[in-house]
PDB file of C-alpha atoms in Angstrom:
ATOM      1  CA  ASN A   1     -54.169  33.627   0.140  1.00  0.00           C
ATOM      2  CA  GLU A   2     -50.676  32.598  -2.096  1.00  0.00           C
ATOM      3  CA  TYR A   3     -50.366  30.137   0.506  1.00  0.00           C
ATOM      4  CA  LYS A   4     -53.512  28.542  -0.342  1.00  0.00           C
ATOM      5  CA  SER A   5     -52.615  28.504  -3.772  1.00  0.00           C
ATOM      6  CA  TYR A   6     -49.355  27.384  -3.283  1.00  0.00           C
ATOM      7  CA  LEU A   7     -50.291  24.000  -1.459  1.00  0.00           C
ATOM      8  CA  SER A   8     -53.209  23.493  -3.831  1.00  0.00           C
ATOM      9  CA  MET A   9     -50.636  23.507  -7.140  1.00  0.00           C
ATOM     10  CA  SER A  10     -48.864  21.478  -4.510  1.00  0.00           C
ATOM     11  CA  THR A  11     -51.547  19.341  -4.683  1.00  0.00           C
ATOM     12  CA  ASN A  12     -52.303  18.876  -7.489  1.00  0.00           C
ATOM     13  CA  ILE A  13     -48.432  18.353  -8.719  1.00  0.00           C
ATOM     14  CA  ASP A  14     -48.339  15.093  -7.028  1.00  0.00           C
ATOM     15  CA  LYS A  15     -51.534  14.183  -7.938  1.00  0.00           C
ATOM     16  CA  MET A  16     -50.492  14.342 -11.884  1.00  0.00           C
ATOM     17  CA  SER A  17     -47.140  12.764 -10.425  1.00  0.00           C
ATOM     18  CA  VAL A  18     -49.938   9.735  -8.664  1.00  0.00           C
ATOM     19  CA  SER A  19     -52.226   9.556 -12.183  1.00  0.00           C
ATOM     20  CA  PHE A  20     -48.020   9.748 -14.465  1.00  0.00           C
ATOM     21  CA  GLU A  21     -46.847   6.758 -12.346  1.00  0.00           C
ATOM     22  CA  SER A  22     -50.376   4.640 -12.511  1.00  0.00           C
ATOM     23  CA  CYS A  23     -49.864   4.891 -16.030  1.00  0.00           C
ATOM     24  CA  MET A  24     -46.884   4.111 -16.525  1.00  0.00           C
ATOM     25  CA  ILE A  25     -47.066   1.084 -14.476  1.00  0.00           C
ATOM     26  CA  PRO A  26     -48.834  -0.975 -16.413  1.00  0.00           C
ATOM     27  CA  THR A  27     -48.040   0.800 -19.403  1.00  0.00           C
ATOM     28  CA  VAL A  28     -43.675  -1.500 -18.270  1.00  0.00           C
ATOM     29  CA  ILE A  29     -45.464  -4.733 -17.851  1.00  0.00           C
ATOM     30  CA  GLY A  30     -47.540  -4.816 -20.997  1.00  0.00           C
ATOM     31  CA  VAL A  31     -43.861  -3.393 -22.032  1.00  0.00           C
ATOM     32  CA  ILE A  32     -42.538  -6.728 -20.974  1.00  0.00           C
ATOM     33  CA  ILE A  33     -45.275  -9.238 -20.978  1.00  0.00           C
ATOM     34  CA  PHE A  34     -45.078  -8.738 -24.550  1.00  0.00           C
ATOM     35  CA  PHE A  35     -41.330  -8.583 -25.129  1.00  0.00           C
ATOM     36  CA  PHE A  36     -41.306 -12.213 -23.497  1.00  0.00           C
ATOM     37  CA  ILE A  37     -43.815 -13.516 -25.249  1.00  0.00           C
ATOM     38  CA  PHE A  38     -42.359 -12.238 -28.445  1.00  0.00           C
ATOM     39  CA  PHE A  39     -38.969 -14.193 -27.719  1.00  0.00           C
ATOM     40  CA  LEU A  40     -41.258 -17.048 -26.611  1.00  0.00           C
ATOM     41  CA  ILE A  41     -43.042 -17.636 -29.649  1.00  0.00           C
ATOM     42  CA  LYS A  42     -40.224 -16.799 -31.730  1.00  0.00           C
ATOM     43  CA  ASN A  43     -38.141 -19.592 -29.592  1.00  0.00           C
ATOM     44  CA  ILE A  44     -40.805 -22.076 -30.313  1.00  0.00           C
ATOM     45  CA  PHE A  45     -41.662 -21.337 -34.167  1.00  0.00           C
ATOM     46  CA  LYS A  46     -38.305 -20.054 -35.152  1.00  0.00           C
ATOM     47  CA  SER A  47     -37.274 -20.902 -38.527  1.00  0.00           C
ATOM     48  CA  LYS A  48     -36.136 -24.852 -39.618  1.00  0.00           C
ATOM     49  CA  GLY A  49     -32.576 -24.694 -41.964  1.00  0.00           C
ATOM     50  CA  SER A  50     -32.797 -25.202 -45.446  1.00  0.00           C
ATOM     51  CA  ASN A  51     -30.405 -28.324 -46.280  1.00  0.00           C
ATOM     52  CA  ILE A  52     -31.999 -31.538 -46.821  1.00  0.00           C
ATOM     53  CA  ILE A  53     -29.175 -34.215 -46.131  1.00  0.00           C
ATOM     54  CA  VAL A  54     -28.852 -37.454 -47.908  1.00  0.00           C
ATOM     55  CA  VAL A  55     -26.659 -40.495 -46.058  1.00  0.00           C
ATOM     56  CA  GLY A  56     -25.822 -44.156 -46.115  1.00  0.00           C
ATOM     57  CA  LEU A  57     -23.574 -46.340 -46.851  1.00  0.00           C
ATOM     58  CA  GLU A  58     -21.491 -46.785 -50.458  1.00  0.00           C
ATOM     59  CA  ASN A  59     -23.420 -48.634 -52.961  1.00  0.00           C
ATOM     60  CA  SER A  60     -26.597 -47.823 -51.188  1.00  0.00           C
ATOM     61  CA  GLY A  61     -27.793 -45.540 -54.192  1.00  0.00           C
ATOM     62  CA  LYS A  62     -27.503 -42.195 -52.428  1.00  0.00           C
ATOM     63  CA  THR A  63     -25.865 -40.481 -55.223  1.00  0.00           C
ATOM     64  CA  ALA A  64     -28.642 -42.139 -58.448  1.00  0.00           C
ATOM     65  CA  LEU A  65     -31.379 -40.934 -56.166  1.00  0.00           C
ATOM     66  CA  TYR A  66     -30.660 -37.924 -56.011  1.00  0.00           C
ATOM     67  CA  ALA A  67     -29.621 -37.184 -59.712  1.00  0.00           C
ATOM     68  CA  GLN A  68     -33.533 -39.055 -59.625  1.00  0.00           C
ATOM     69  CA  TYR A  69     -35.051 -36.468 -57.870  1.00  0.00           C
ATOM     70  CA  VAL A  70     -33.018 -33.444 -59.456  1.00  0.00           C
ATOM     71  CA  ALA A  71     -33.538 -35.055 -63.086  1.00  0.00           C
ATOM     72  CA  GLY A  72     -36.158 -37.262 -63.255  1.00  0.00           C
ATOM     73  CA  LYS A  73     -34.221 -40.454 -64.974  1.00  0.00           C
ATOM     74  CA  GLU A  74     -30.510 -42.583 -64.122  1.00  0.00           C
ATOM     75  CA  VAL A  75     -27.350 -41.794 -64.958  1.00  0.00           C
ATOM     76  CA  GLN A  76     -24.680 -43.045 -64.365  1.00  0.00           C
ATOM     77  CA  THR A  77     -22.703 -42.519 -60.861  1.00  0.00           C
ATOM     78  CA  GLN A  78     -19.650 -43.917 -59.338  1.00  0.00           C
ATOM     79  CA  THR A  79     -18.172 -42.993 -55.822  1.00  0.00           C
ATOM     80  CA  SER A  80     -18.356 -40.222 -54.918  1.00  0.00           C
ATOM     81  CA  VAL A  81     -15.566 -38.457 -52.676  1.00  0.00           C
ATOM     82  CA  GLN A  82     -17.393 -34.460 -52.771  1.00  0.00           C
ATOM     83  CA  GLU A  83     -21.463 -33.656 -51.782  1.00  0.00           C
ATOM     84  CA  ASN A  84     -23.351 -32.726 -55.035  1.00  0.00           C
ATOM     85  CA  SER A  85     -26.332 -29.911 -53.957  1.00  0.00           C
ATOM     86  CA  HIS A  86     -29.571 -28.813 -55.476  1.00  0.00           C
ATOM     87  CA  ALA A  87     -30.827 -25.887 -54.709  1.00  0.00           C
ATOM     88  CA  ILE A  88     -35.552 -26.581 -55.164  1.00  0.00           C
ATOM     89  CA  SER A  89     -35.993 -23.338 -56.042  1.00  0.00           C
ATOM     90  CA  GLU A  90     -40.238 -23.159 -55.190  1.00  0.00           C
ATOM     91  CA  LYS A  91     -39.310 -23.906 -51.100  1.00  0.00           C
ATOM     92  CA  ASN A  92     -35.881 -22.446 -50.163  1.00  0.00           C
ATOM     93  CA  LEU A  93     -35.049 -25.519 -49.740  1.00  0.00           C
ATOM     94  CA  VAL A  94     -31.327 -26.898 -51.153  1.00  0.00           C
ATOM     95  CA  LEU A  95     -31.059 -31.219 -51.157  1.00  0.00           C
ATOM     96  CA  VAL A  96     -27.161 -32.594 -50.197  1.00  0.00           C
ATOM     97  CA  ASP A  97     -25.534 -35.780 -51.102  1.00  0.00           C
ATOM     98  CA  VAL A  98     -23.361 -36.669 -48.629  1.00  0.00           C
ATOM     99  CA  PRO A  99     -20.950 -39.534 -49.573  1.00  0.00           C
ATOM    100  CA  GLY A 100     -20.615 -42.587 -48.248  1.00  0.00           C
ATOM    101  CA  ASN A 101     -17.142 -42.991 -46.953  1.00  0.00           C
ATOM    102  CA  THR A 102     -17.549 -42.610 -43.863  1.00  0.00           C
ATOM    103  CA  ARG A 103     -14.302 -40.414 -42.992  1.00  0.00           C
ATOM    104  CA  LEU A 104     -15.409 -37.971 -46.115  1.00  0.00           C
ATOM    105  CA  ARG A 105     -19.373 -39.308 -44.503  1.00  0.00           C
ATOM    106  CA  ASN A 106     -18.494 -37.524 -40.672  1.00  0.00           C
ATOM    107  CA  GLU A 107     -16.401 -35.189 -41.841  1.00  0.00           C
ATOM    108  CA  ILE A 108     -18.896 -32.821 -45.409  1.00  0.00           C
ATOM    109  CA  LEU A 109     -22.461 -34.053 -43.246  1.00  0.00           C
ATOM    110  CA  SER A 110     -21.460 -31.545 -40.099  1.00  0.00           C
ATOM    111  CA  LYS A 111     -20.893 -28.670 -42.486  1.00  0.00           C
ATOM    112  CA  TYR A 112     -25.074 -28.930 -43.618  1.00  0.00           C
ATOM    113  CA  THR A 113     -26.564 -30.268 -39.940  1.00  0.00           C
ATOM    114  CA  LYS A 114     -25.863 -26.485 -39.191  1.00  0.00           C
ATOM    115  CA  SER A 115     -28.910 -25.881 -40.768  1.00  0.00           C
ATOM    116  CA  VAL A 116     -30.275 -29.167 -41.301  1.00  0.00           C
ATOM    117  CA  ASN A 117     -33.658 -28.752 -42.320  1.00  0.00           C
ATOM    118  CA  SER A 118     -34.471 -32.774 -42.812  1.00  0.00           C
ATOM    119  CA  ILE A 119     -32.758 -35.895 -43.724  1.00  0.00           C
ATOM    120  CA  VAL A 120     -32.831 -38.932 -45.869  1.00  0.00           C
ATOM    121  CA  VAL A 121     -30.738 -42.353 -44.891  1.00  0.00           C
ATOM    122  CA  CYS A 122     -30.536 -43.910 -48.071  1.00  0.00           C
ATOM    123  CA  ILE A 123     -30.383 -47.600 -47.388  1.00  0.00           C
ATOM    124  CA  ASP A 124     -29.513 -50.849 -49.296  1.00  0.00           C
ATOM    125  CA  SER A 125     -33.488 -53.451 -48.861  1.00  0.00           C
ATOM    126  CA  ALA A 126     -31.104 -55.842 -51.075  1.00  0.00           C
ATOM    127  CA  ASN A 127     -28.210 -56.198 -49.386  1.00  0.00           C
ATOM    128  CA  PHE A 128     -29.842 -55.582 -45.523  1.00  0.00           C
ATOM    129  CA  VAL A 129     -29.316 -58.358 -43.531  1.00  0.00           C
ATOM    130  CA  ASP A 130     -25.768 -58.042 -44.313  1.00  0.00           C
ATOM    131  CA  THR A 131     -25.288 -54.743 -43.923  1.00  0.00           C
ATOM    132  CA  VAL A 132     -28.304 -53.856 -40.434  1.00  0.00           C
ATOM    133  CA  ARG A 133     -25.286 -53.109 -38.536  1.00  0.00           C
ATOM    134  CA  GLU A 134     -23.445 -50.644 -40.379  1.00  0.00           C
ATOM    135  CA  ASN A 135     -26.688 -48.721 -40.933  1.00  0.00           C
ATOM    136  CA  ALA A 136     -27.775 -48.656 -37.883  1.00  0.00           C
ATOM    137  CA  GLU A 137     -24.403 -47.099 -37.037  1.00  0.00           C
ATOM    138  CA  VAL A 138     -25.407 -44.571 -39.765  1.00  0.00           C
ATOM    139  CA  LEU A 139     -29.135 -43.149 -38.706  1.00  0.00           C
ATOM    140  CA  PHE A 140     -27.344 -43.334 -35.077  1.00  0.00           C
ATOM    141  CA  GLU A 141     -25.457 -41.509 -35.262  1.00  0.00           C
ATOM    142  CA  VAL A 142     -27.641 -38.844 -37.153  1.00  0.00           C
ATOM    143  CA  LEU A 143     -29.409 -39.348 -33.919  1.00  0.00           C
ATOM    144  CA  THR A 144     -27.326 -38.111 -32.149  1.00  0.00           C
ATOM    145  CA  SER A 145     -25.888 -35.585 -33.811  1.00  0.00           C
ATOM    146  CA  ASP A 146     -25.836 -32.228 -31.373  1.00  0.00           C
ATOM    147  CA  ASP A 147     -27.664 -30.198 -34.602  1.00  0.00           C
ATOM    148  CA  VAL A 148     -29.944 -33.135 -35.376  1.00  0.00           C
ATOM    149  CA  ARG A 149     -31.032 -33.298 -31.821  1.00  0.00           C
ATOM    150  CA  HIS A 150     -31.372 -29.897 -31.167  1.00  0.00           C
ATOM    151  CA  SER A 151     -33.475 -28.973 -34.819  1.00  0.00           C
ATOM    152  CA  LYS A 152     -36.307 -32.441 -34.525  1.00  0.00           C
ATOM    153  CA  CYS A 153     -36.565 -31.878 -38.065  1.00  0.00           C
ATOM    154  CA  PRO A 154     -37.754 -34.715 -39.774  1.00  0.00           C
ATOM    155  CA  ILE A 155     -36.050 -37.766 -41.100  1.00  0.00           C
ATOM    156  CA  LEU A 156     -37.125 -40.192 -43.664  1.00  0.00           C
ATOM    157  CA  LEU A 157     -35.840 -43.655 -44.373  1.00  0.00           C
ATOM    158  CA  PHE A 158     -35.861 -44.906 -47.839  1.00  0.00           C
ATOM    159  CA  CYS A 159     -35.700 -48.624 -48.327  1.00  0.00           C
ATOM    160  CA  ASN A 160     -33.841 -48.738 -52.069  1.00  0.00           C
ATOM    161  CA  LYS A 161     -33.862 -51.031 -54.405  1.00  0.00           C
ATOM    162  CA  GLN A 162     -36.964 -53.084 -53.622  1.00  0.00           C
ATOM    163  CA  ASP A 163     -37.271 -54.410 -57.213  1.00  0.00           C
ATOM    164  CA  GLY A 164     -34.383 -56.977 -55.749  1.00  0.00           C
ATOM    165  CA  GLU A 165     -35.125 -61.200 -54.756  1.00  0.00           C
ATOM    166  CA  MET A 166     -33.901 -60.984 -51.637  1.00  0.00           C
ATOM    167  CA  ALA A 167     -35.328 -56.754 -50.601  1.00  0.00           C
ATOM    168  CA  ARG A 168     -36.182 -56.506 -47.677  1.00  0.00           C
ATOM    169  CA  GLY A 169     -39.724 -54.289 -47.003  1.00  0.00           C
ATOM    170  CA  ALA A 170     -40.112 -51.094 -45.511  1.00  0.00           C
ATOM    171  CA  ALA A 171     -41.539 -51.425 -41.818  1.00  0.00           C
ATOM    172  CA  ALA A 172     -38.543 -55.051 -42.130  1.00  0.00           C
ATOM    173  CA  ILE A 173     -36.009 -52.466 -41.938  1.00  0.00           C
ATOM    174  CA  LYS A 174     -37.501 -50.358 -39.476  1.00  0.00           C
ATOM    175  CA  LEU A 175     -38.185 -53.102 -37.116  1.00  0.00           C
ATOM    176  CA  ALA A 176     -34.454 -54.049 -37.493  1.00  0.00           C
ATOM    177  CA  LEU A 177     -32.987 -51.135 -36.904  1.00  0.00           C
ATOM    178  CA  GLU A 178     -34.399 -50.233 -33.846  1.00  0.00           C
ATOM    179  CA  ARG A 179     -33.454 -53.583 -32.204  1.00  0.00           C
ATOM    180  CA  GLU A 180     -30.217 -52.736 -33.595  1.00  0.00           C
ATOM    181  CA  MET A 181     -29.867 -49.295 -32.189  1.00  0.00           C
ATOM    182  CA  THR A 182     -30.594 -50.957 -29.268  1.00  0.00           C
ATOM    183  CA  THR A 183     -27.485 -52.411 -29.226  1.00  0.00           C
ATOM    184  CA  LEU A 184     -25.747 -49.772 -29.866  1.00  0.00           C
ATOM    185  CA  ASN A 185     -27.369 -47.364 -27.331  1.00  0.00           C
ATOM    186  CA  GLN A 186     -26.510 -49.669 -25.384  1.00  0.00           C
ATOM    187  CA  THR A 187     -22.792 -50.150 -25.755  1.00  0.00           C
ATOM    188  CA  ALA A 188     -22.785 -46.399 -25.441  1.00  0.00           C
ATOM    189  CA  ALA A 189     -24.334 -45.518 -22.499  1.00  0.00           C
ATOM    190  CA  SER A 190     -21.722 -48.519 -20.690  1.00  0.00           C
ATOM    191  CA  TYR A 191     -19.231 -46.460 -22.123  1.00  0.00           C
ATOM    192  CA  LEU A 192     -20.776 -43.534 -20.698  1.00  0.00           C
ATOM    193  CA  SER A 193     -20.958 -44.771 -16.949  1.00  0.00           C
ATOM    194  CA  ASP A 194     -17.417 -46.411 -17.534  1.00  0.00           C
ATOM    195  CA  ASP A 195     -15.491 -43.360 -18.182  1.00  0.00           C
ATOM    196  CA  ALA A 196     -16.953 -39.853 -16.190  1.00  0.00           C
ATOM    197  CA  GLY A 197     -15.190 -37.588 -18.599  1.00  0.00           C
ATOM    198  CA  SER A 198     -16.191 -39.556 -22.488  1.00  0.00           C
ATOM    199  CA  ALA A 199     -18.220 -37.183 -25.374  1.00  0.00           C
ATOM    200  CA  GLN A 200     -19.904 -40.415 -26.327  1.00  0.00           C
ATOM    201  CA  ARG A 201     -23.524 -39.807 -26.615  1.00  0.00           C
ATOM    202  CA  THR A 202     -27.000 -41.803 -26.348  1.00  0.00           C
ATOM    203  CA  LEU A 203     -30.269 -41.550 -27.364  1.00  0.00           C
ATOM    204  CA  GLY A 204     -30.986 -42.893 -23.533  1.00  0.00           C
ATOM    205  CA  GLY A 205     -30.199 -44.785 -20.698  1.00  0.00           C
ATOM    206  CA  ALA A 206     -28.335 -48.413 -20.922  1.00  0.00           C
ATOM    207  CA  ASP A 207     -31.681 -50.480 -20.106  1.00  0.00           C
ATOM    208  CA  GLU A 208     -34.098 -47.782 -23.242  1.00  0.00           C
ATOM    209  CA  VAL A 209     -35.674 -50.229 -25.796  1.00  0.00           C
ATOM    210  CA  ILE A 210     -35.241 -47.535 -28.824  1.00  0.00           C
ATOM    211  CA  SER A 211     -38.511 -46.391 -30.354  1.00  0.00           C
ATOM    212  CA  PHE A 212     -38.461 -44.278 -33.791  1.00  0.00           C
ATOM    213  CA  GLU A 213     -42.123 -43.693 -31.819  1.00  0.00           C
ATOM    214  CA  LYS A 214     -40.645 -42.128 -28.884  1.00  0.00           C
ATOM    215  CA  LEU A 215     -38.443 -40.003 -30.793  1.00  0.00           C
ATOM    216  CA  PRO A 216     -38.268 -36.266 -30.465  1.00  0.00           C
ATOM    217  CA  HIS A 217     -37.939 -36.964 -34.479  1.00  0.00           C
ATOM    218  CA  THR A 218     -40.823 -37.744 -37.456  1.00  0.00           C
ATOM    219  CA  ILE A 219     -39.121 -40.822 -38.837  1.00  0.00           C
ATOM    220  CA  THR A 220     -41.150 -42.735 -42.336  1.00  0.00           C
ATOM    221  CA  SER A 221     -40.002 -45.027 -43.056  1.00  0.00           C
ATOM    222  CA  VAL A 222     -41.193 -46.081 -46.891  1.00  0.00           C
ATOM    223  CA  GLY A 223     -39.507 -48.096 -49.519  1.00  0.00           C
ATOM    224  CA  GLY A 224     -38.895 -47.718 -53.506  1.00  0.00           C
ATOM    225  CA  CYS A 225     -36.091 -48.417 -55.863  1.00  0.00           C
ATOM    226  CA  CYS A 226     -34.239 -45.279 -58.392  1.00  0.00           C
ATOM    227  CA  VAL A 227     -32.500 -47.462 -61.390  1.00  0.00           C
ATOM    228  CA  GLY A 228     -34.421 -49.537 -63.161  1.00  0.00           C
ATOM    229  CA  PRO A 229     -37.597 -50.258 -65.155  1.00  0.00           C
ATOM    230  CA  ASP A 230     -39.043 -50.138 -61.851  1.00  0.00           C
ATOM    231  CA  THR A 231     -38.254 -46.845 -60.694  1.00  0.00           C
ATOM    232  CA  ASP A 232     -40.208 -45.221 -57.952  1.00  0.00           C
ATOM    233  CA  ILE A 233     -39.639 -42.417 -56.178  1.00  0.00           C
ATOM    234  CA  SER A 234     -42.668 -41.274 -55.271  1.00  0.00           C
ATOM    235  CA  GLU A 235     -42.636 -41.412 -51.736  1.00  0.00           C
ATOM    236  CA  LEU A 236     -40.017 -39.173 -51.597  1.00  0.00           C
ATOM    237  CA  VAL A 237     -40.613 -36.709 -53.326  1.00  0.00           C
ATOM    238  CA  SER A 238     -44.438 -36.357 -51.609  1.00  0.00           C
ATOM    239  CA  TRP A 239     -42.083 -36.688 -48.504  1.00  0.00           C
ATOM    240  CA  ILE A 240     -39.670 -33.640 -49.988  1.00  0.00           C
ATOM    241  CA  GLU A 241     -43.138 -32.035 -51.362  1.00  0.00           C
ATOM    242  CA  GLN A 242     -44.623 -31.807 -47.027  1.00  0.00           C
ATOM    243  CA  LEU A 243     -41.881 -30.112 -45.569  1.00  0.00           C
TER     244      LEU A 243
END
């Protein structure tokens, strides 16, 4: 009888063990799946940076545009040698005006792209014909930056000084930049193929025809004016409100 009781007890323990294991396996699998989905969603919907970075050539009107947005009025500006920043508290964003000087721009820009939210490229529409190459280079540098590339942040081309007699429209500037950036990309790609150790960045292969619609960023081109009687930065204001 004692032996039968022992066998019965042993059988019950084995059944409990099997039952416990059968319950634990789905639980463990469920936990693994939960954390996998959690990290996947976290990676997809990771929080954006906080910096709205304003870049452009010298005398394109970046600081005047910055001042008009921040203060709502025209202010006397001069060539910037350091960045200006303003907290947009209601959106938890920071508007950063980066100097146009090439050396300063590259140095300061890299500080803020670590937490980039979006970028505004300020373009002098009235002088665009003479500076199309330089403007394209600024945009090309921005788009090939590792931080910007990985962020896939939205970009606004603010075509400033639309009140000028020689000003080009936003649509025409967009097309001209795409053509010029196609040439820049071809040059960069050829350097890359000639030098296996080159750190040159590109937007595609040497035969790539650059189209903003094909890039991973949403690039919007608008016109406006930040000084004078025809001041209008409403497109910039609306764009920032939608961020």
